[in-house]
Amino acid sequence: MPQYWLFKTEPDTYSIDDLKREGRCGWEGIRNYQARNRLRDEVQAGDQVLIYHSSCSVPAVAGLAKVVDKAKADPSQFDPQSPYFDPKSSPDNPRWVLVDIVWQESFARTLPLKSIKEDPSYSHMELVNRSRLSVQHVPQHCFQRIVKACRLPHD
């Protein structure tokens, strides 16, 4: 049974449009231990992911992706030229992981954080309560409600 997640990204760095253009990517650069542990221990192939644009003028759920592989070492941790380089990590003992995701949908109607916070049906979401974590669980009913809201025709 698939799980449901929200992955945060800054659209100036990597957006849902970038994922759509590439089709598939390794979700690299996670450098928080709790988020890393979720990628490593909980996120599985087949899980559904809401792509959330953060640190922008209107933070919002922007699209949908699917996890296609289990966690593996994030190669950016070994690259001294990468902003995600970690000198304490080694190929024999990697500290950081990534998962591969594939683009599924870019929402024509995004769901802003403000709307999520104003709707009491989302009150148990981590996004509302612990919004700093970049890999978040999403209850199935919230996931389905968000996707439905993002697929509604424009006013």
XYZ file of N, CA, C and O in Angstrom:
620
model
N 0.841 -1.183 0.000
C 0.000 0.000 0.000
C 0.889 1.252 0.000
O 1.755 1.398 0.853
N 0.678 2.136 -0.963
C 1.547 3.315 -1.042
C 1.322 4.267 0.131
O 0.245 4.327 0.713
N 2.371 5.006 0.436
C 2.287 6.079 1.409
C 2.242 7.393 0.645
O 2.496 7.441 -0.556
N 1.964 8.446 1.383
C 1.808 9.766 0.773
C 2.750 10.739 1.465
O 2.858 10.757 2.689
N 3.415 11.561 0.637
C 4.459 12.445 1.119
C 4.308 13.825 0.514
O 3.673 13.999 -0.522
N 4.958 14.778 1.152
C 5.126 16.107 0.606
C 6.632 16.376 0.621
O 7.271 16.225 1.668
N 7.191 16.691 -0.547
C 8.603 17.041 -0.670
C 8.676 18.531 -0.971
O 8.081 19.005 -1.936
N 9.429 19.249 -0.157
C 9.597 20.678 -0.363
C 10.777 20.959 -1.287
O 11.802 20.291 -1.217
N 10.606 21.976 -2.100
C 11.678 22.453 -2.962
C 11.507 23.943 -3.182
O 10.377 24.454 -3.154
N 12.603 24.627 -3.366
C 12.544 26.036 -3.718
C 12.462 26.114 -5.235
O 13.357 25.620 -5.932
N 11.402 26.718 -5.775
C 11.218 26.688 -7.234
C 12.333 27.370 -8.008
O 12.553 27.037 -9.172
N 13.060 28.302 -7.386
C 14.204 28.919 -8.072
C 15.360 27.945 -8.229
O 16.208 28.099 -9.097
N 15.384 26.911 -7.357
C 16.434 25.894 -7.406
C 15.998 24.703 -8.254
O 16.724 24.250 -9.128
N 14.795 24.189 -7.974
C 14.261 23.048 -8.720
C 12.747 23.053 -8.556
O 12.237 22.903 -7.443
N 12.030 23.232 -9.642
C 10.573 23.367 -9.598
C 9.880 22.153 -10.213
O 10.525 21.295 -10.820
N 8.573 22.138 -10.093
C 7.781 21.076 -10.731
C 7.982 21.139 -12.246
O 7.980 20.102 -12.912
N 8.214 22.324 -12.791
C 8.469 22.447 -14.236
C 9.793 21.795 -14.618
O 9.908 21.184 -15.686
N 10.799 21.920 -13.746
C 12.075 21.244 -13.990
C 11.880 19.729 -13.991
O 12.416 19.022 -14.846
N 11.116 19.244 -13.017
C 10.858 17.797 -12.953
C 10.084 17.337 -14.183
O 10.393 16.289 -14.757
N 9.108 18.118 -14.615
C 8.346 17.755 -15.822
C 9.276 17.665 -17.030
O 9.201 16.725 -17.813
N 10.159 18.653 -17.183
C 11.084 18.667 -18.316
C 12.023 17.462 -18.283
O 12.271 16.824 -19.300
N 12.547 17.121 -17.083
C 13.483 16.001 -16.960
C 12.773 14.657 -16.919
O 13.353 13.636 -17.286
N 11.547 14.628 -16.417
C 10.787 13.385 -16.337
C 11.091 12.574 -15.089
O 10.201 12.001 -14.485
N 12.360 12.539 -14.725
C 12.806 11.749 -13.568
C 14.014 12.442 -12.946
O 14.841 13.009 -13.661
N 14.108 12.370 -11.633
C 15.289 12.937 -10.975
C 15.557 12.211 -9.666
O 14.671 11.570 -9.102
N 16.792 12.317 -9.227
C 17.146 11.898 -7.889
C 16.886 13.075 -6.968
O 17.399 14.169 -7.196
N 16.056 12.887 -5.952
C 15.694 13.980 -5.041
C 16.859 14.191 -4.082
O 16.892 13.666 -2.985
N 17.837 14.979 -4.551
C 19.112 15.130 -3.860
C 19.112 16.320 -2.918
O 18.209 17.153 -2.938
N 20.151 16.386 -2.115
C 20.403 17.563 -1.307
C 19.737 17.587 0.054
O 19.807 18.589 0.748
N 19.088 16.506 0.442
C 18.465 16.456 1.768
C 19.593 16.378 2.796
O 20.379 15.429 2.789
N 19.667 17.374 3.670
C 20.746 17.422 4.658
C 20.199 17.626 6.071
O 20.788 18.281 6.903
N 19.050 17.061 6.328
C 18.456 17.040 7.661
C 18.327 15.570 8.039
O 17.839 14.766 7.235
N 18.772 15.205 9.233
C 18.796 13.792 9.601
C 17.410 13.165 9.669
O 17.223 12.016 9.260
N 16.418 13.886 10.161
C 15.073 13.315 10.229
C 14.516 13.083 8.819
O 13.938 12.034 8.540
N 14.717 14.050 7.930
C 14.268 13.881 6.544
C 15.032 12.744 5.881
O 14.455 11.920 5.152
N 16.344 12.663 6.119
C 17.160 11.575 5.578
C 16.654 10.218 6.052
O 16.528 9.273 5.269
N 16.353 10.119 7.335
C 15.861 8.857 7.882
C 14.549 8.446 7.238
O 14.322 7.263 6.983
N 13.691 9.401 6.962
C 12.429 9.072 6.288
C 12.694 8.554 4.875
O 12.105 7.568 4.458
N 13.572 9.245 4.155
C 13.901 8.773 2.802
C 14.485 7.368 2.860
O 14.133 6.504 2.064
N 15.374 7.146 3.787
C 16.082 5.871 3.893
C 15.184 4.746 4.392
O 15.224 3.637 3.875
N 14.362 5.025 5.399
C 13.652 3.969 6.115
C 12.170 3.838 5.781
O 11.583 2.793 6.039
N 11.553 4.880 5.246
C 10.103 4.859 5.086
C 9.617 5.042 3.652
O 8.650 4.406 3.247
N 10.241 5.937 2.911
C 9.802 6.198 1.538
C 10.133 4.976 0.683
O 11.246 4.467 0.723
N 9.138 4.519 -0.081
C 9.287 3.310 -0.890
C 8.848 3.561 -2.334
O 8.049 4.461 -2.592
N 9.328 2.733 -3.237
C 8.863 2.783 -4.620
C 7.347 2.612 -4.629
O 6.807 1.790 -3.899
N 6.679 3.430 -5.428
C 5.225 3.402 -5.516
C 4.545 4.466 -4.672
O 3.359 4.748 -4.864
N 5.277 5.064 -3.729
C 4.691 6.126 -2.906
C 4.399 7.349 -3.767
O 5.103 7.634 -4.741
N 3.362 8.081 -3.393
C 2.953 9.293 -4.086
C 3.513 10.514 -3.357
O 3.581 10.534 -2.124
N 3.877 11.542 -4.128
C 4.528 12.720 -3.568
C 3.874 13.995 -4.090
O 3.752 14.178 -5.303
N 3.495 14.852 -3.162
C 3.104 16.213 -3.514
C 4.389 17.040 -3.577
O 5.185 17.013 -2.637
N 4.580 17.751 -4.672
C 5.727 18.643 -4.791
C 5.263 20.025 -4.326
O 4.305 20.587 -4.859
N 5.970 20.531 -3.323
C 5.587 21.774 -2.663
C 6.668 22.823 -2.887
O 7.837 22.583 -2.582
N 6.266 23.962 -3.431
C 7.195 25.068 -3.638
C 7.238 25.914 -2.373
O 6.224 26.444 -1.931
N 8.447 26.035 -1.796
C 8.633 26.823 -0.574
C 9.601 27.972 -0.837
O 10.198 28.054 -1.919
N 9.753 28.834 0.141
C 10.677 29.971 0.047
C 10.452 30.764 -1.242
O 11.390 31.072 -1.984
N 9.190 31.067 -1.503
C 8.826 31.840 -2.685
C 7.673 32.765 -2.302
O 7.182 32.711 -1.172
N 7.221 33.592 -3.214
C 6.188 34.575 -2.878
C 4.883 33.928 -2.426
O 4.222 34.449 -1.530
N 4.505 32.807 -3.056
C 3.290 32.096 -2.644
C 3.646 30.613 -2.488
O 3.551 29.835 -3.441
N 4.057 30.206 -1.275
C 4.333 28.778 -1.056
C 3.063 27.966 -1.329
O 1.977 28.338 -0.875
N 3.222 26.860 -2.090
C 2.041 26.120 -2.507
C 2.391 24.725 -3.006
O 3.504 24.475 -3.462
N 1.403 23.829 -2.943
C 1.513 22.527 -3.588
C 1.390 22.783 -5.084
O 0.433 23.408 -5.544
N 2.377 22.302 -5.847
C 2.464 22.643 -7.266
C 2.303 21.462 -8.206
O 2.055 21.654 -9.395
N 2.470 20.241 -7.702
C 2.380 19.107 -8.605
C 2.486 17.787 -7.889
O 2.522 17.715 -6.652
N 2.546 16.750 -8.700
C 2.484 15.377 -8.215
C 3.614 14.565 -8.842
O 3.920 14.710 -10.032
N 4.234 13.715 -8.026
C 5.297 12.820 -8.497
C 5.104 11.462 -7.847
O 4.276 11.290 -6.946
N 5.899 10.502 -8.311
C 5.843 9.146 -7.778
C 7.267 8.668 -7.526
O 8.161 8.899 -8.344
N 7.457 8.003 -6.398
C 8.759 7.427 -6.072
C 8.915 6.149 -6.889
O 8.009 5.311 -6.928
N 10.081 5.977 -7.539
C 10.274 4.822 -8.409
C 11.401 3.892 -7.973
O 11.638 2.869 -8.617
N 12.092 4.238 -6.900
C 13.183 3.387 -6.446
C 13.415 3.632 -4.970
O 13.071 4.683 -4.445
N 14.011 2.647 -4.308
C 14.331 2.815 -2.889
C 15.515 3.762 -2.740
O 16.218 4.077 -3.699
N 15.739 4.202 -1.521
C 16.812 5.149 -1.241
C 18.176 4.569 -1.588
O 18.422 3.369 -1.452
N 19.050 5.472 -2.037
C 20.440 5.117 -2.345
C 21.311 6.314 -1.981
O 20.800 7.411 -1.740
N 22.608 6.104 -1.947
C 23.532 7.182 -1.595
C 23.363 8.371 -2.550
O 23.277 8.201 -3.764
N 23.307 9.556 -1.981
C 23.231 10.795 -2.755
C 24.642 11.136 -3.234
O 25.506 11.471 -2.423
N 24.923 11.051 -4.546
C 26.280 11.287 -5.035
C 26.772 12.715 -4.812
O 27.982 12.948 -4.768
N 25.878 13.665 -4.627
C 26.310 15.049 -4.445
C 27.130 15.237 -3.166
O 27.944 16.154 -3.081
N 26.964 14.344 -2.193
C 27.718 14.467 -0.944
C 29.213 14.236 -1.135
O 30.018 14.659 -0.301
N 29.584 13.574 -2.220
C 30.995 13.257 -2.486
C 31.670 14.246 -3.434
O 32.866 14.149 -3.669
N 30.890 15.173 -3.995
C 31.389 16.099 -5.014
C 31.784 17.436 -4.380
O 30.914 18.218 -3.982
N 33.086 17.730 -4.314
C 33.519 18.989 -3.684
C 32.973 20.239 -4.373
O 32.921 21.296 -3.763
N 32.540 20.116 -5.624
C 31.984 21.260 -6.347
C 30.495 21.454 -6.069
O 29.922 22.468 -6.452
N 29.865 20.490 -5.428
C 28.424 20.548 -5.168
C 28.121 21.361 -3.908
O 28.854 21.276 -2.922
N 27.023 22.106 -3.928
C 26.622 22.798 -2.697
C 26.210 21.807 -1.600
O 26.101 22.173 -0.435
N 25.997 20.551 -1.965
C 25.583 19.516 -1.012
C 26.753 18.629 -0.569
O 26.548 17.603 0.060
N 27.975 19.032 -0.907
C 29.164 18.274 -0.522
C 29.248 18.147 0.999
O 28.981 19.085 1.740
N 29.622 16.951 1.453
C 29.820 16.698 2.880
C 31.176 16.024 3.067
O 31.324 14.842 2.777
N 32.175 16.754 3.551
C 33.520 16.172 3.684
C 33.583 15.030 4.697
O 34.531 14.256 4.682
N 32.578 14.909 5.553
C 32.571 13.830 6.548
C 31.949 12.543 6.003
O 31.936 11.527 6.687
N 31.438 12.600 4.804
C 30.810 11.438 4.193
C 31.791 10.758 3.237
O 32.618 11.408 2.618
N 31.668 9.436 3.105
C 32.527 8.704 2.177
C 31.700 7.641 1.460
O 30.670 7.209 1.978
N 32.152 7.199 0.300
C 31.415 6.145 -0.410
C 31.254 4.873 0.425
O 30.262 4.163 0.291
N 32.218 4.594 1.291
C 32.111 3.415 2.157
C 31.127 3.617 3.303
O 30.617 2.648 3.863
N 30.903 4.868 3.662
C 30.004 5.175 4.771
C 29.235 6.466 4.451
O 29.460 7.502 5.068
N 28.310 6.403 3.473
C 27.579 7.611 3.080
C 26.632 8.062 4.201
O 26.043 7.243 4.897
N 26.504 9.365 4.332
C 25.620 9.928 5.351
C 24.252 10.283 4.786
O 23.288 10.365 5.535
N 24.185 10.555 3.479
C 22.976 11.127 2.889
C 22.448 10.245 1.758
O 23.218 9.624 1.044
N 21.129 10.235 1.607
C 20.484 9.414 0.580
C 19.548 10.276 -0.270
O 19.200 11.392 0.099
N 19.162 9.706 -1.380
C 18.137 10.293 -2.233
C 17.218 9.182 -2.708
O 17.540 8.001 -2.589
N 16.066 9.580 -3.213
C 15.172 8.642 -3.902
C 14.911 9.194 -5.290
O 14.943 10.412 -5.503
N 14.686 8.309 -6.238
C 14.323 8.721 -7.592
C 12.818 8.908 -7.651
O 12.052 8.062 -7.162
N 12.411 10.027 -8.262
C 10.994 10.285 -8.471
C 10.758 10.583 -9.946
O 11.671 11.006 -10.656
N 9.521 10.356 -10.377
C 9.116 10.701 -11.742
C 7.954 11.681 -11.670
O 7.120 11.620 -10.763
N 7.962 12.592 -12.619
C 6.889 13.573 -12.727
C 5.593 12.861 -13.086
O 5.586 11.952 -13.912
N 4.507 13.281 -12.482
C 3.193 12.772 -12.854
C 2.256 13.872 -13.330
O 1.506 13.665 -14.275
N 2.311 15.031 -12.653
C 1.366 16.082 -13.003
C 1.841 17.417 -12.451
O 2.340 17.493 -11.334
N 1.664 18.462 -13.261
C 1.837 19.840 -12.795
C 0.439 20.412 -12.649
O -0.347 20.372 -13.598
N 0.123 20.915 -11.476
C -1.230 21.412 -11.243
C -1.410 22.794 -11.856
O -0.597 23.693 -11.623
N -2.474 22.960 -12.642
C -2.810 24.273 -13.186
C -3.244 25.202 -12.055
O -3.005 26.406 -12.093
N -3.855 24.634 -11.047
C -4.281 25.389 -9.868
C -3.453 24.883 -8.696
O -3.614 23.738 -8.268
N -2.565 25.702 -8.182
C -1.781 25.316 -7.010
C -2.630 25.522 -5.756
O -3.620 26.262 -5.779
N -2.227 24.873 -4.675
C -2.919 25.056 -3.399
C -1.955 25.747 -2.446
O -1.012 25.128 -1.948
N -2.181 27.052 -2.198
C -1.268 27.813 -1.355
C -1.285 27.360 0.109
O -2.307 26.894 0.618
N -0.158 27.554 0.762
C -0.045 27.243 2.182
C -1.122 27.968 2.977
O -1.709 27.395 3.900
N -1.394 29.197 2.635
C -2.424 29.982 3.342
C -3.773 29.255 3.323
O -4.446 29.153 4.351
N -4.153 28.710 2.184
C -5.428 27.977 2.078
C -5.395 26.700 2.899
O -6.394 26.317 3.510
N -4.255 26.022 2.906
C -4.117 24.794 3.686
C -4.257 25.110 5.173
O -4.970 24.424 5.908
N -3.591 26.172 5.625
C -3.653 26.545 7.042
C -5.043 26.993 7.469
O -5.426 26.829 8.621
N -5.804 27.568 6.540
C -7.147 28.062 6.869
C -8.198 26.963 6.901
O -9.283 27.156 7.431
N -7.897 25.795 6.346
C -8.865 24.700 6.261
C -8.635 23.725 7.420
O -7.600 23.066 7.481
N -9.585 23.613 8.354
C -9.390 22.752 9.523
C -9.204 21.266 9.181
O -8.641 20.523 9.983
N -9.614 20.850 8.001
C -9.438 19.436 7.640
C -7.964 19.078 7.433
O -7.606 17.904 7.413
N -7.096 20.082 7.296
C -5.663 19.849 7.148
C -4.892 20.074 8.450
O -3.660 20.068 8.457
N -5.584 20.267 9.547
C -4.944 20.688 10.799
C -3.915 19.692 11.343
O -3.045 20.084 12.114
N -3.993 18.428 10.953
C -3.039 17.434 11.453
C -1.841 17.234 10.528
O -0.969 16.422 10.827
N -1.808 17.982 9.429
C -0.674 17.847 8.514
C 0.586 18.443 9.130
O 0.545 19.467 9.806
N 1.720 17.801 8.877
C 3.003 18.337 9.326
C 3.254 19.721 8.738
O 3.876 20.568 9.385
N 2.792 19.953 7.537
C 2.995 21.245 6.880
C 2.423 22.380 7.724
O 2.968 23.476 7.757
N 1.345 22.108 8.416
C 0.695 23.110 9.255
C 1.379 23.200 10.617
O 1.518 24.275 11.188
N 1.848 22.080 11.121
C 2.367 22.022 12.483
C 3.884 22.050 12.592
O 4.414 22.584 13.560
N 4.585 21.428 11.646
C 6.057 21.373 11.656
C 6.549 21.631 10.243
O 7.136 20.781 9.613
N 6.323 22.810 9.775
C 6.487 23.079 8.347
C 7.932 23.146 7.867
O 8.170 23.260 6.688
N 8.925 23.059 8.734
C 10.305 23.212 8.287
C 10.888 21.950 7.657
O 11.818 22.018 6.872
N 10.384 20.785 7.980
C 10.942 19.544 7.470
C 10.663 19.404 5.973
O 9.546 19.621 5.515
N 11.668 18.996 5.200
C 11.534 18.958 3.741
C 10.928 17.670 3.192
O 10.587 17.603 2.019
N 10.799 16.649 4.033
C 10.139 15.395 3.650
C 9.090 15.122 4.723
O 9.438 14.866 5.869
N 7.818 15.235 4.341
C 6.745 15.164 5.325
C 5.724 14.092 4.965
O 5.367 13.931 3.798
N 5.232 13.417 5.998
C 4.103 12.504 5.817
C 2.862 13.325 5.485
O 2.704 14.431 5.989
N 1.993 12.746 4.663
C 0.695 13.359 4.393
C -0.352 12.274 4.597
O -0.277 11.217 3.954
N -1.320 12.499 5.490
C -2.397 11.512 5.628
C -3.116 11.318 4.289
O -3.280 12.281 3.521
N -3.537 10.098 4.017
C -4.150 9.782 2.726
C -5.339 10.691 2.421
O -5.467 11.190 1.307
N -6.199 10.929 3.400
C -7.386 11.765 3.140
C -6.983 13.204 2.797
O -7.615 13.834 1.955
N -5.914 13.708 3.396
C -5.421 15.050 3.063
C -4.822 15.067 1.661
O -5.063 16.001 0.885
N -4.047 14.034 1.341
C -3.453 13.922 0.011
C -4.550 13.952 -1.058
O -4.482 14.728 -2.020
N -5.570 13.126 -0.873
C -6.645 13.047 -1.860
C -7.405 14.374 -1.974
O -7.744 14.806 -3.075
N -7.617 15.019 -0.853
C -8.331 16.299 -0.843
C -7.500 17.383 -1.554
O -8.038 18.184 -2.310
N -6.204 17.400 -1.320
C -5.325 18.381 -1.975
C -5.310 18.163 -3.491
O -5.448 19.104 -4.261
N -5.130 16.925 -3.907
C -5.109 16.627 -5.348
C -6.430 17.039 -5.991
O -6.456 17.678 -7.055
N -7.538 16.728 -5.335
C -8.850 17.102 -5.865
C -8.972 18.616 -5.988
O -9.430 19.133 -7.007
N -8.540 19.346 -4.964
C -8.616 20.819 -4.998
C -7.753 21.390 -6.122
O -8.141 22.359 -6.780
N -6.598 20.799 -6.359
C -5.698 21.293 -7.394
C -6.193 20.956 -8.796
O -5.741 21.588 -9.769
N -7.078 20.020 -8.907
C -7.605 19.634 -10.220
C -8.925 20.323 -10.544
O -9.466 20.126 -11.635
N -9.456 21.123 -9.621
C -10.696 21.841 -9.894
C -10.457 22.853 -11.008
O -9.363 23.447 -11.082
N -11.471 23.082 -11.851
C -11.296 24.098 -12.892
C -11.111 25.483 -12.265
O -11.586 25.752 -11.173
N -10.433 26.374 -12.993
C -10.242 27.754 -12.514
C -11.587 28.449 -12.449
O -12.494 28.154 -13.219
N -11.666 29.430 -11.553
C -12.905 30.232 -11.444
C -13.044 31.155 -12.625
O -12.137 31.574 -13.236
